[in-house]
Amino acid sequence: MTLALLGYASGSCLGALWVCRVAGVGDPRLEGSGNPGFSNVLRLHGRRLAAVTLLFDALKGMPALWLTMGLGLAPWAQGVVGLAVLLGHSYPPWHRFRGGKAVASAFGVLLVLTPWVALCCAALWVLLAWRVRTAAVASLVSAGIAPLASLWLAPDYVLVVVTFTALVLVRHLLNIHRLRHGDEPGL
């Protein structure tokens, strides 16, 4: 329980807000898509700030996950802590429970728990973002592939990865609606 709270607290530190404040640029929640995440920072402020945002959001939950692994907790327990990181990012209490889509945070969590799954999904995300030029499509497809990749590469974590995927998909419902209507912003 303590590690899950640590995961939630670390997840609730939104990289986009910290990076944009330090850089002296506008709050990404008030511009562009309004999402405090990598893609919106990329569109608003460029590659450098977006890369730092991605790094921050991917790394922030790792210490809590390393503790769960160091204690030898079962994959499901590691998954609970990882889910807490994602929920913290998606629903941070100090930002009125309005956070990001949890894609970069999920990448960081998966990088610790199932590194090969994370790397396969990241490679697919980059390829799709490059070809389709839409972050939502890249995120949705990569999240959808993650459970299949885990069947092959990390079978002990399949249910954990399915849970992470479900959260990422739910956080993208508005994007799915905009994609269906042709209103989703590109990269």
JSON list of C-alpha atoms in Angstrom, two decimals:
[
{"chain": "A", "resi": 1, "resn": "MET", "atom": "CA", "xyz": [0.00, 0.00, 0.00]},
{"chain": "A", "resi": 2, "resn": "THR", "atom": "CA", "xyz": [2.81, 2.40, 0.87]},
{"chain": "A", "resi": 3, "resn": "LEU", "atom": "CA", "xyz": [4.56, 1.73, -2.43]},
{"chain": "A", "resi": 4, "resn": "ALA", "atom": "CA", "xyz": [1.31, 2.31, -4.33]},
{"chain": "A", "resi": 5, "resn": "LEU", "atom": "CA", "xyz": [0.93, 5.69, -2.59]},
{"chain": "A", "resi": 6, "resn": "LEU", "atom": "CA", "xyz": [4.53, 6.50, -3.47]},
{"chain": "A", "resi": 7, "resn": "GLY", "atom": "CA", "xyz": [3.79, 5.52, -7.07]},
{"chain": "A", "resi": 8, "resn": "TYR", "atom": "CA", "xyz": [0.67, 7.69, -7.14]},
{"chain": "A", "resi": 9, "resn": "ALA", "atom": "CA", "xyz": [2.49, 10.68, -5.64]},
{"chain": "A", "resi": 10, "resn": "SER", "atom": "CA", "xyz": [5.39, 10.39, -8.08]},
{"chain": "A", "resi": 11, "resn": "GLY", "atom": "CA", "xyz": [3.02, 9.93, -11.00]},
{"chain": "A", "resi": 12, "resn": "SER", "atom": "CA", "xyz": [1.08, 13.04, -10.06]},
{"chain": "A", "resi": 13, "resn": "CYS", "atom": "CA", "xyz": [4.10, 15.28, -10.73]},
{"chain": "A", "resi": 14, "resn": "LEU", "atom": "CA", "xyz": [3.31, 16.35, -14.29]},
{"chain": "A", "resi": 15, "resn": "GLY", "atom": "CA", "xyz": [6.48, 16.74, -16.32]},
{"chain": "A", "resi": 16, "resn": "ALA", "atom": "CA", "xyz": [4.94, 19.13, -18.85]},
{"chain": "A", "resi": 17, "resn": "LEU", "atom": "CA", "xyz": [4.03, 21.63, -16.13]},
{"chain": "A", "resi": 18, "resn": "TRP", "atom": "CA", "xyz": [7.43, 21.52, -14.45]},
{"chain": "A", "resi": 19, "resn": "VAL", "atom": "CA", "xyz": [9.37, 21.71, -17.71]},
{"chain": "A", "resi": 20, "resn": "CYS", "atom": "CA", "xyz": [7.28, 24.59, -19.08]},
{"chain": "A", "resi": 21, "resn": "ARG", "atom": "CA", "xyz": [7.53, 26.53, -15.81]},
{"chain": "A", "resi": 22, "resn": "VAL", "atom": "CA", "xyz": [11.31, 26.14, -15.64]},
{"chain": "A", "resi": 23, "resn": "ALA", "atom": "CA", "xyz": [11.61, 27.14, -19.32]},
{"chain": "A", "resi": 24, "resn": "GLY", "atom": "CA", "xyz": [9.41, 30.19, -18.74]},
{"chain": "A", "resi": 25, "resn": "VAL", "atom": "CA", "xyz": [6.83, 29.26, -21.37]},
{"chain": "A", "resi": 26, "resn": "GLY", "atom": "CA", "xyz": [3.05, 28.98, -21.17]},
{"chain": "A", "resi": 27, "resn": "ASP", "atom": "CA", "xyz": [1.12, 26.32, -19.29]},
{"chain": "A", "resi": 28, "resn": "PRO", "atom": "CA", "xyz": [0.33, 23.57, -21.83]},
{"chain": "A", "resi": 29, "resn": "ARG", "atom": "CA", "xyz": [-3.06, 23.02, -20.19]},
{"chain": "A", "resi": 30, "resn": "LEU", "atom": "CA", "xyz": [-4.10, 26.47, -21.40]},
{"chain": "A", "resi": 31, "resn": "GLU", "atom": "CA", "xyz": [-2.92, 26.14, -25.00]},
{"chain": "A", "resi": 32, "resn": "GLY", "atom": "CA", "xyz": [-3.06, 23.68, -27.89]},
{"chain": "A", "resi": 33, "resn": "SER", "atom": "CA", "xyz": [-4.94, 20.49, -27.01]},
{"chain": "A", "resi": 34, "resn": "GLY", "atom": "CA", "xyz": [-4.94, 21.45, -23.33]},
{"chain": "A", "resi": 35, "resn": "ASN", "atom": "CA", "xyz": [-3.24, 18.18, -22.42]},
{"chain": "A", "resi": 36, "resn": "PRO", "atom": "CA", "xyz": [-0.22, 18.35, -20.08]},
{"chain": "A", "resi": 37, "resn": "GLY", "atom": "CA", "xyz": [1.87, 15.88, -22.03]},
{"chain": "A", "resi": 38, "resn": "PHE", "atom": "CA", "xyz": [4.64, 15.26, -24.51]},
{"chain": "A", "resi": 39, "resn": "SER", "atom": "CA", "xyz": [2.63, 15.73, -27.73]},
{"chain": "A", "resi": 40, "resn": "ASN", "atom": "CA", "xyz": [1.09, 19.04, -26.73]},
{"chain": "A", "resi": 41, "resn": "VAL", "atom": "CA", "xyz": [4.46, 20.37, -25.52]},
{"chain": "A", "resi": 42, "resn": "LEU", "atom": "CA", "xyz": [5.97, 19.25, -28.84]},
{"chain": "A", "resi": 43, "resn": "ARG", "atom": "CA", "xyz": [3.35, 21.13, -30.84]},
{"chain": "A", "resi": 44, "resn": "LEU", "atom": "CA", "xyz": [3.54, 24.23, -28.63]},
{"chain": "A", "resi": 45, "resn": "HIS", "atom": "CA", "xyz": [7.20, 24.54, -27.65]},
{"chain": "A", "resi": 46, "resn": "GLY", "atom": "CA", "xyz": [9.29, 22.25, -29.84]},
{"chain": "A", "resi": 47, "resn": "ARG", "atom": "CA", "xyz": [11.41, 19.15, -29.64]},
{"chain": "A", "resi": 48, "resn": "ARG", "atom": "CA", "xyz": [13.76, 20.13, -26.83]},
{"chain": "A", "resi": 49, "resn": "LEU", "atom": "CA", "xyz": [11.07, 20.82, -24.21]},
{"chain": "A", "resi": 50, "resn": "ALA", "atom": "CA", "xyz": [9.03, 17.86, -25.45]},
{"chain": "A", "resi": 51, "resn": "ALA", "atom": "CA", "xyz": [12.03, 15.53, -25.04]},
{"chain": "A", "resi": 52, "resn": "VAL", "atom": "CA", "xyz": [12.61, 16.75, -21.48]},
{"chain": "A", "resi": 53, "resn": "THR", "atom": "CA", "xyz": [8.89, 16.28, -20.74]},
{"chain": "A", "resi": 54, "resn": "LEU", "atom": "CA", "xyz": [9.02, 12.74, -22.11]},
{"chain": "A", "resi": 55, "resn": "LEU", "atom": "CA", "xyz": [12.10, 11.95, -20.05]},
{"chain": "A", "resi": 56, "resn": "PHE", "atom": "CA", "xyz": [10.57, 13.40, -16.87]},
{"chain": "A", "resi": 57, "resn": "ASP", "atom": "CA", "xyz": [7.28, 11.53, -17.26]},
{"chain": "A", "resi": 58, "resn": "ALA", "atom": "CA", "xyz": [8.98, 8.25, -18.16]},
{"chain": "A", "resi": 59, "resn": "LEU", "atom": "CA", "xyz": [11.44, 8.38, -15.24]},
{"chain": "A", "resi": 60, "resn": "LYS", "atom": "CA", "xyz": [9.24, 9.68, -12.43]},
{"chain": "A", "resi": 61, "resn": "GLY", "atom": "CA", "xyz": [7.72, 6.35, -11.39]},
{"chain": "A", "resi": 62, "resn": "MET", "atom": "CA", "xyz": [10.85, 4.25, -11.70]},
{"chain": "A", "resi": 63, "resn": "PRO", "atom": "CA", "xyz": [12.12, 4.52, -8.09]},
{"chain": "A", "resi": 64, "resn": "ALA", "atom": "CA", "xyz": [8.84, 3.14, -6.69]},
{"chain": "A", "resi": 65, "resn": "LEU", "atom": "CA", "xyz": [8.93, 0.30, -9.22]},
{"chain": "A", "resi": 66, "resn": "TRP", "atom": "CA", "xyz": [12.56, -0.51, -8.46]},
{"chain": "A", "resi": 67, "resn": "LEU", "atom": "CA", "xyz": [11.60, -0.80, -4.80]},
{"chain": "A", "resi": 68, "resn": "THR", "atom": "CA", "xyz": [8.79, -3.27, -5.62]},
{"chain": "A", "resi": 69, "resn": "MET", "atom": "CA", "xyz": [11.16, -5.35, -7.69]},
{"chain": "A", "resi": 70, "resn": "GLY", "atom": "CA", "xyz": [13.92, -5.12, -5.08]},
{"chain": "A", "resi": 71, "resn": "LEU", "atom": "CA", "xyz": [11.49, -6.43, -2.46]},
{"chain": "A", "resi": 72, "resn": "GLY", "atom": "CA", "xyz": [10.71, -9.37, -4.74]},
{"chain": "A", "resi": 73, "resn": "LEU", "atom": "CA", "xyz": [7.01, -8.58, -5.01]},
{"chain": "A", "resi": 74, "resn": "ALA", "atom": "CA", "xyz": [4.91, -10.59, -7.45]},
{"chain": "A", "resi": 75, "resn": "PRO", "atom": "CA", "xyz": [4.17, -9.21, -10.94]},
{"chain": "A", "resi": 76, "resn": "TRP", "atom": "CA", "xyz": [0.60, -8.31, -9.91]},
{"chain": "A", "resi": 77, "resn": "ALA", "atom": "CA", "xyz": [1.92, -6.23, -6.98]},
{"chain": "A", "resi": 78, "resn": "GLN", "atom": "CA", "xyz": [4.43, -4.52, -9.25]},
{"chain": "A", "resi": 79, "resn": "GLY", "atom": "CA", "xyz": [1.52, -3.85, -11.57]},
{"chain": "A", "resi": 80, "resn": "VAL", "atom": "CA", "xyz": [-0.47, -2.21, -8.77]},
{"chain": "A", "resi": 81, "resn": "VAL", "atom": "CA", "xyz": [2.39, 0.21, -8.14]},
{"chain": "A", "resi": 82, "resn": "GLY", "atom": "CA", "xyz": [2.77, 0.83, -11.89]},
{"chain": "A", "resi": 83, "resn": "LEU", "atom": "CA", "xyz": [-0.97, 1.47, -12.19]},
{"chain": "A", "resi": 84, "resn": "ALA", "atom": "CA", "xyz": [-0.72, 3.91, -9.28]},
{"chain": "A", "resi": 85, "resn": "VAL", "atom": "CA", "xyz": [1.93, 5.85, -11.21]},
{"chain": "A", "resi": 86, "resn": "LEU", "atom": "CA", "xyz": [-0.36, 6.02, -14.25]},
{"chain": "A", "resi": 87, "resn": "LEU", "atom": "CA", "xyz": [-3.38, 7.02, -12.16]},
{"chain": "A", "resi": 88, "resn": "GLY", "atom": "CA", "xyz": [-1.31, 9.72, -10.47]},
{"chain": "A", "resi": 89, "resn": "HIS", "atom": "CA", "xyz": [-0.34, 11.09, -13.87]},
{"chain": "A", "resi": 90, "resn": "SER", "atom": "CA", "xyz": [-3.91, 10.91, -15.18]},
{"chain": "A", "resi": 91, "resn": "TYR", "atom": "CA", "xyz": [-5.66, 12.18, -12.05]},
{"chain": "A", "resi": 92, "resn": "PRO", "atom": "CA", "xyz": [-3.30, 14.37, -9.99]},
{"chain": "A", "resi": 93, "resn": "PRO", "atom": "CA", "xyz": [-5.00, 15.75, -6.87]},
{"chain": "A", "resi": 94, "resn": "TRP", "atom": "CA", "xyz": [-3.18, 19.11, -6.98]},
{"chain": "A", "resi": 95, "resn": "HIS", "atom": "CA", "xyz": [-4.42, 19.80, -10.50]},
{"chain": "A", "resi": 96, "resn": "ARG", "atom": "CA", "xyz": [-8.11, 19.10, -9.86]},
{"chain": "A", "resi": 97, "resn": "PHE", "atom": "CA", "xyz": [-7.62, 15.51, -11.02]},
{"chain": "A", "resi": 98, "resn": "ARG", "atom": "CA", "xyz": [-6.98, 16.72, -14.59]},
{"chain": "A", "resi": 99, "resn": "GLY", "atom": "CA", "xyz": [-3.78, 15.17, -15.83]},
{"chain": "A", "resi": 100, "resn": "GLY", "atom": "CA", "xyz": [-2.28, 13.63, -18.92]},
{"chain": "A", "resi": 101, "resn": "LYS", "atom": "CA", "xyz": [-2.99, 10.60, -21.07]},
{"chain": "A", "resi": 102, "resn": "ALA", "atom": "CA", "xyz": [-0.33, 8.44, -19.34]},
{"chain": "A", "resi": 103, "resn": "VAL", "atom": "CA", "xyz": [1.45, 7.33, -22.51]},
{"chain": "A", "resi": 104, "resn": "ALA", "atom": "CA", "xyz": [4.96, 8.53, -21.53]},
{"chain": "A", "resi": 105, "resn": "SER", "atom": "CA", "xyz": [4.41, 7.37, -17.95]},
{"chain": "A", "resi": 106, "resn": "ALA", "atom": "CA", "xyz": [3.26, 3.97, -19.20]},
{"chain": "A", "resi": 107, "resn": "PHE", "atom": "CA", "xyz": [6.41, 3.75, -21.31]},
{"chain": "A", "resi": 108, "resn": "GLY", "atom": "CA", "xyz": [8.53, 4.37, -18.21]},
{"chain": "A", "resi": 109, "resn": "VAL", "atom": "CA", "xyz": [6.60, 1.86, -16.12]},
{"chain": "A", "resi": 110, "resn": "LEU", "atom": "CA", "xyz": [6.85, -0.77, -18.86]},
{"chain": "A", "resi": 111, "resn": "LEU", "atom": "CA", "xyz": [10.53, -0.02, -19.32]},
{"chain": "A", "resi": 112, "resn": "VAL", "atom": "CA", "xyz": [11.10, -1.18, -15.73]},
{"chain": "A", "resi": 113, "resn": "LEU", "atom": "CA", "xyz": [8.62, -4.09, -15.64]},
{"chain": "A", "resi": 114, "resn": "THR", "atom": "CA", "xyz": [8.78, -5.38, -19.23]},
{"chain": "A", "resi": 115, "resn": "PRO", "atom": "CA", "xyz": [11.64, -3.64, -21.05]},
{"chain": "A", "resi": 116, "resn": "TRP", "atom": "CA", "xyz": [11.29, -5.51, -24.35]},
{"chain": "A", "resi": 117, "resn": "VAL", "atom": "CA", "xyz": [7.57, -4.77, -24.52]},
{"chain": "A", "resi": 118, "resn": "ALA", "atom": "CA", "xyz": [8.28, -1.10, -23.82]},
{"chain": "A", "resi": 119, "resn": "LEU", "atom": "CA", "xyz": [10.96, -0.91, -26.51]},
{"chain": "A", "resi": 120, "resn": "CYS", "atom": "CA", "xyz": [8.77, -2.64, -29.12]},
{"chain": "A", "resi": 121, "resn": "CYS", "atom": "CA", "xyz": [5.87, -0.29, -28.37]},
{"chain": "A", "resi": 122, "resn": "ALA", "atom": "CA", "xyz": [8.16, 2.75, -28.44]},
{"chain": "A", "resi": 123, "resn": "ALA", "atom": "CA", "xyz": [9.58, 1.72, -31.82]},
{"chain": "A", "resi": 124, "resn": "LEU", "atom": "CA", "xyz": [6.04, 1.27, -33.15]},
{"chain": "A", "resi": 125, "resn": "TRP", "atom": "CA", "xyz": [5.01, 4.66, -31.71]},
{"chain": "A", "resi": 126, "resn": "VAL", "atom": "CA", "xyz": [7.92, 6.42, -33.42]},
{"chain": "A", "resi": 127, "resn": "LEU", "atom": "CA", "xyz": [7.22, 4.70, -36.74]},
{"chain": "A", "resi": 128, "resn": "LEU", "atom": "CA", "xyz": [3.51, 5.55, -36.64]},
{"chain": "A", "resi": 129, "resn": "ALA", "atom": "CA", "xyz": [4.07, 9.12, -35.47]},
{"chain": "A", "resi": 130, "resn": "TRP", "atom": "CA", "xyz": [6.51, 9.60, -38.34]},
{"chain": "A", "resi": 131, "resn": "ARG", "atom": "CA", "xyz": [4.21, 8.07, -40.97]},
{"chain": "A", "resi": 132, "resn": "VAL", "atom": "CA", "xyz": [0.76, 9.16, -39.75]},
{"chain": "A", "resi": 133, "resn": "ARG", "atom": "CA", "xyz": [1.85, 12.41, -38.05]},
{"chain": "A", "resi": 134, "resn": "THR", "atom": "CA", "xyz": [-0.77, 11.99, -35.31]},
{"chain": "A", "resi": 135, "resn": "ALA", "atom": "CA", "xyz": [0.27, 11.23, -31.73]},
{"chain": "A", "resi": 136, "resn": "ALA", "atom": "CA", "xyz": [-3.14, 9.82, -30.78]},
{"chain": "A", "resi": 137, "resn": "VAL", "atom": "CA", "xyz": [-3.01, 7.17, -33.52]},
{"chain": "A", "resi": 138, "resn": "ALA", "atom": "CA", "xyz": [0.54, 6.22, -32.57]},
{"chain": "A", "resi": 139, "resn": "SER", "atom": "CA", "xyz": [-0.42, 6.04, -28.88]},
{"chain": "A", "resi": 140, "resn": "LEU", "atom": "CA", "xyz": [-3.61, 4.04, -29.41]},
{"chain": "A", "resi": 141, "resn": "VAL", "atom": "CA", "xyz": [-2.02, 1.48, -31.73]},
{"chain": "A", "resi": 142, "resn": "SER", "atom": "CA", "xyz": [1.08, 1.11, -29.54]},
{"chain": "A", "resi": 143, "resn": "ALA", "atom": "CA", "xyz": [-1.07, 0.65, -26.43]},
{"chain": "A", "resi": 144, "resn": "GLY", "atom": "CA", "xyz": [-3.20, -1.90, -28.26]},
{"chain": "A", "resi": 145, "resn": "ILE", "atom": "CA", "xyz": [-0.15, -3.91, -29.33]},
{"chain": "A", "resi": 146, "resn": "ALA", "atom": "CA", "xyz": [1.37, -3.94, -25.83]},
{"chain": "A", "resi": 147, "resn": "PRO", "atom": "CA", "xyz": [-0.73, -6.86, -24.48]},
{"chain": "A", "resi": 148, "resn": "LEU", "atom": "CA", "xyz": [0.07, -8.94, -27.57]},
{"chain": "A", "resi": 149, "resn": "ALA", "atom": "CA", "xyz": [3.76, -8.19, -27.24]},
{"chain": "A", "resi": 150, "resn": "SER", "atom": "CA", "xyz": [3.63, -9.12, -23.56]},
{"chain": "A", "resi": 151, "resn": "LEU", "atom": "CA", "xyz": [2.10, -12.51, -24.41]},
{"chain": "A", "resi": 152, "resn": "TRP", "atom": "CA", "xyz": [5.30, -13.27, -26.25]},
{"chain": "A", "resi": 153, "resn": "LEU", "atom": "CA", "xyz": [7.92, -11.26, -24.35]},
{"chain": "A", "resi": 154, "resn": "ALA", "atom": "CA", "xyz": [6.64, -11.06, -20.75]},
{"chain": "A", "resi": 155, "resn": "PRO", "atom": "CA", "xyz": [3.83, -13.58, -20.16]},
{"chain": "A", "resi": 156, "resn": "ASP", "atom": "CA", "xyz": [3.84, -13.07, -16.37]},
{"chain": "A", "resi": 157, "resn": "TYR", "atom": "CA", "xyz": [2.81, -9.45, -16.94]},
{"chain": "A", "resi": 158, "resn": "VAL", "atom": "CA", "xyz": [0.00, -9.86, -19.48]},
{"chain": "A", "resi": 159, "resn": "LEU", "atom": "CA", "xyz": [-2.80, -8.88, -17.10]},
{"chain": "A", "resi": 160, "resn": "VAL", "atom": "CA", "xyz": [-0.75, -5.95, -15.82]},
{"chain": "A", "resi": 161, "resn": "VAL", "atom": "CA", "xyz": [-0.16, -4.71, -19.37]},
{"chain": "A", "resi": 162, "resn": "VAL", "atom": "CA", "xyz": [-3.83, -5.19, -20.29]},
{"chain": "A", "resi": 163, "resn": "THR", "atom": "CA", "xyz": [-4.76, -2.99, -17.32]},
{"chain": "A", "resi": 164, "resn": "PHE", "atom": "CA", "xyz": [-2.31, -0.28, -18.39]},
{"chain": "A", "resi": 165, "resn": "THR", "atom": "CA", "xyz": [-3.64, -0.46, -21.95]},
{"chain": "A", "resi": 166, "resn": "ALA", "atom": "CA", "xyz": [-7.22, -0.08, -20.74]},
{"chain": "A", "resi": 167, "resn": "LEU", "atom": "CA", "xyz": [-6.32, 3.10, -18.84]},
{"chain": "A", "resi": 168, "resn": "VAL", "atom": "CA", "xyz": [-4.48, 4.60, -21.82]},
{"chain": "A", "resi": 169, "resn": "LEU", "atom": "CA", "xyz": [-7.43, 3.82, -24.11]},
{"chain": "A", "resi": 170, "resn": "VAL", "atom": "CA", "xyz": [-9.93, 5.36, -21.68]},
{"chain": "A", "resi": 171, "resn": "ARG", "atom": "CA", "xyz": [-7.77, 8.48, -21.39]},
{"chain": "A", "resi": 172, "resn": "HIS", "atom": "CA", "xyz": [-7.91, 8.77, -25.21]},
{"chain": "A", "resi": 173, "resn": "LEU", "atom": "CA", "xyz": [-11.72, 8.68, -25.62]},
{"chain": "A", "resi": 174, "resn": "LEU", "atom": "CA", "xyz": [-11.84, 12.34, -26.65]},
{"chain": "A", "resi": 175, "resn": "ASN", "atom": "CA", "xyz": [-9.01, 11.75, -29.14]},
{"chain": "A", "resi": 176, "resn": "ILE", "atom": "CA", "xyz": [-10.92, 8.80, -30.61]},
{"chain": "A", "resi": 177, "resn": "HIS", "atom": "CA", "xyz": [-13.97, 11.05, -31.01]},
{"chain": "A", "resi": 178, "resn": "ARG", "atom": "CA", "xyz": [-11.85, 13.74, -32.70]},
{"chain": "A", "resi": 179, "resn": "LEU", "atom": "CA", "xyz": [-10.20, 11.15, -34.98]},
{"chain": "A", "resi": 180, "resn": "ARG", "atom": "CA", "xyz": [-13.62, 9.93, -36.11]},
{"chain": "A", "resi": 181, "resn": "HIS", "atom": "CA", "xyz": [-14.59, 13.52, -36.97]},
{"chain": "A", "resi": 182, "resn": "GLY", "atom": "CA", "xyz": [-11.26, 14.46, -38.54]},
{"chain": "A", "resi": 183, "resn": "ASP", "atom": "CA", "xyz": [-10.52, 17.08, -35.87]},
{"chain": "A", "resi": 184, "resn": "GLU", "atom": "CA", "xyz": [-7.48, 15.51, -34.16]},
{"chain": "A", "resi": 185, "resn": "PRO", "atom": "CA", "xyz": [-4.43, 17.81, -34.27]},
{"chain": "A", "resi": 186, "resn": "GLY", "atom": "CA", "xyz": [-1.33, 16.48, -35.98]},
{"chain": "A", "resi": 187, "resn": "LEU", "atom": "CA", "xyz": [2.21, 16.52, -34.74]}
]
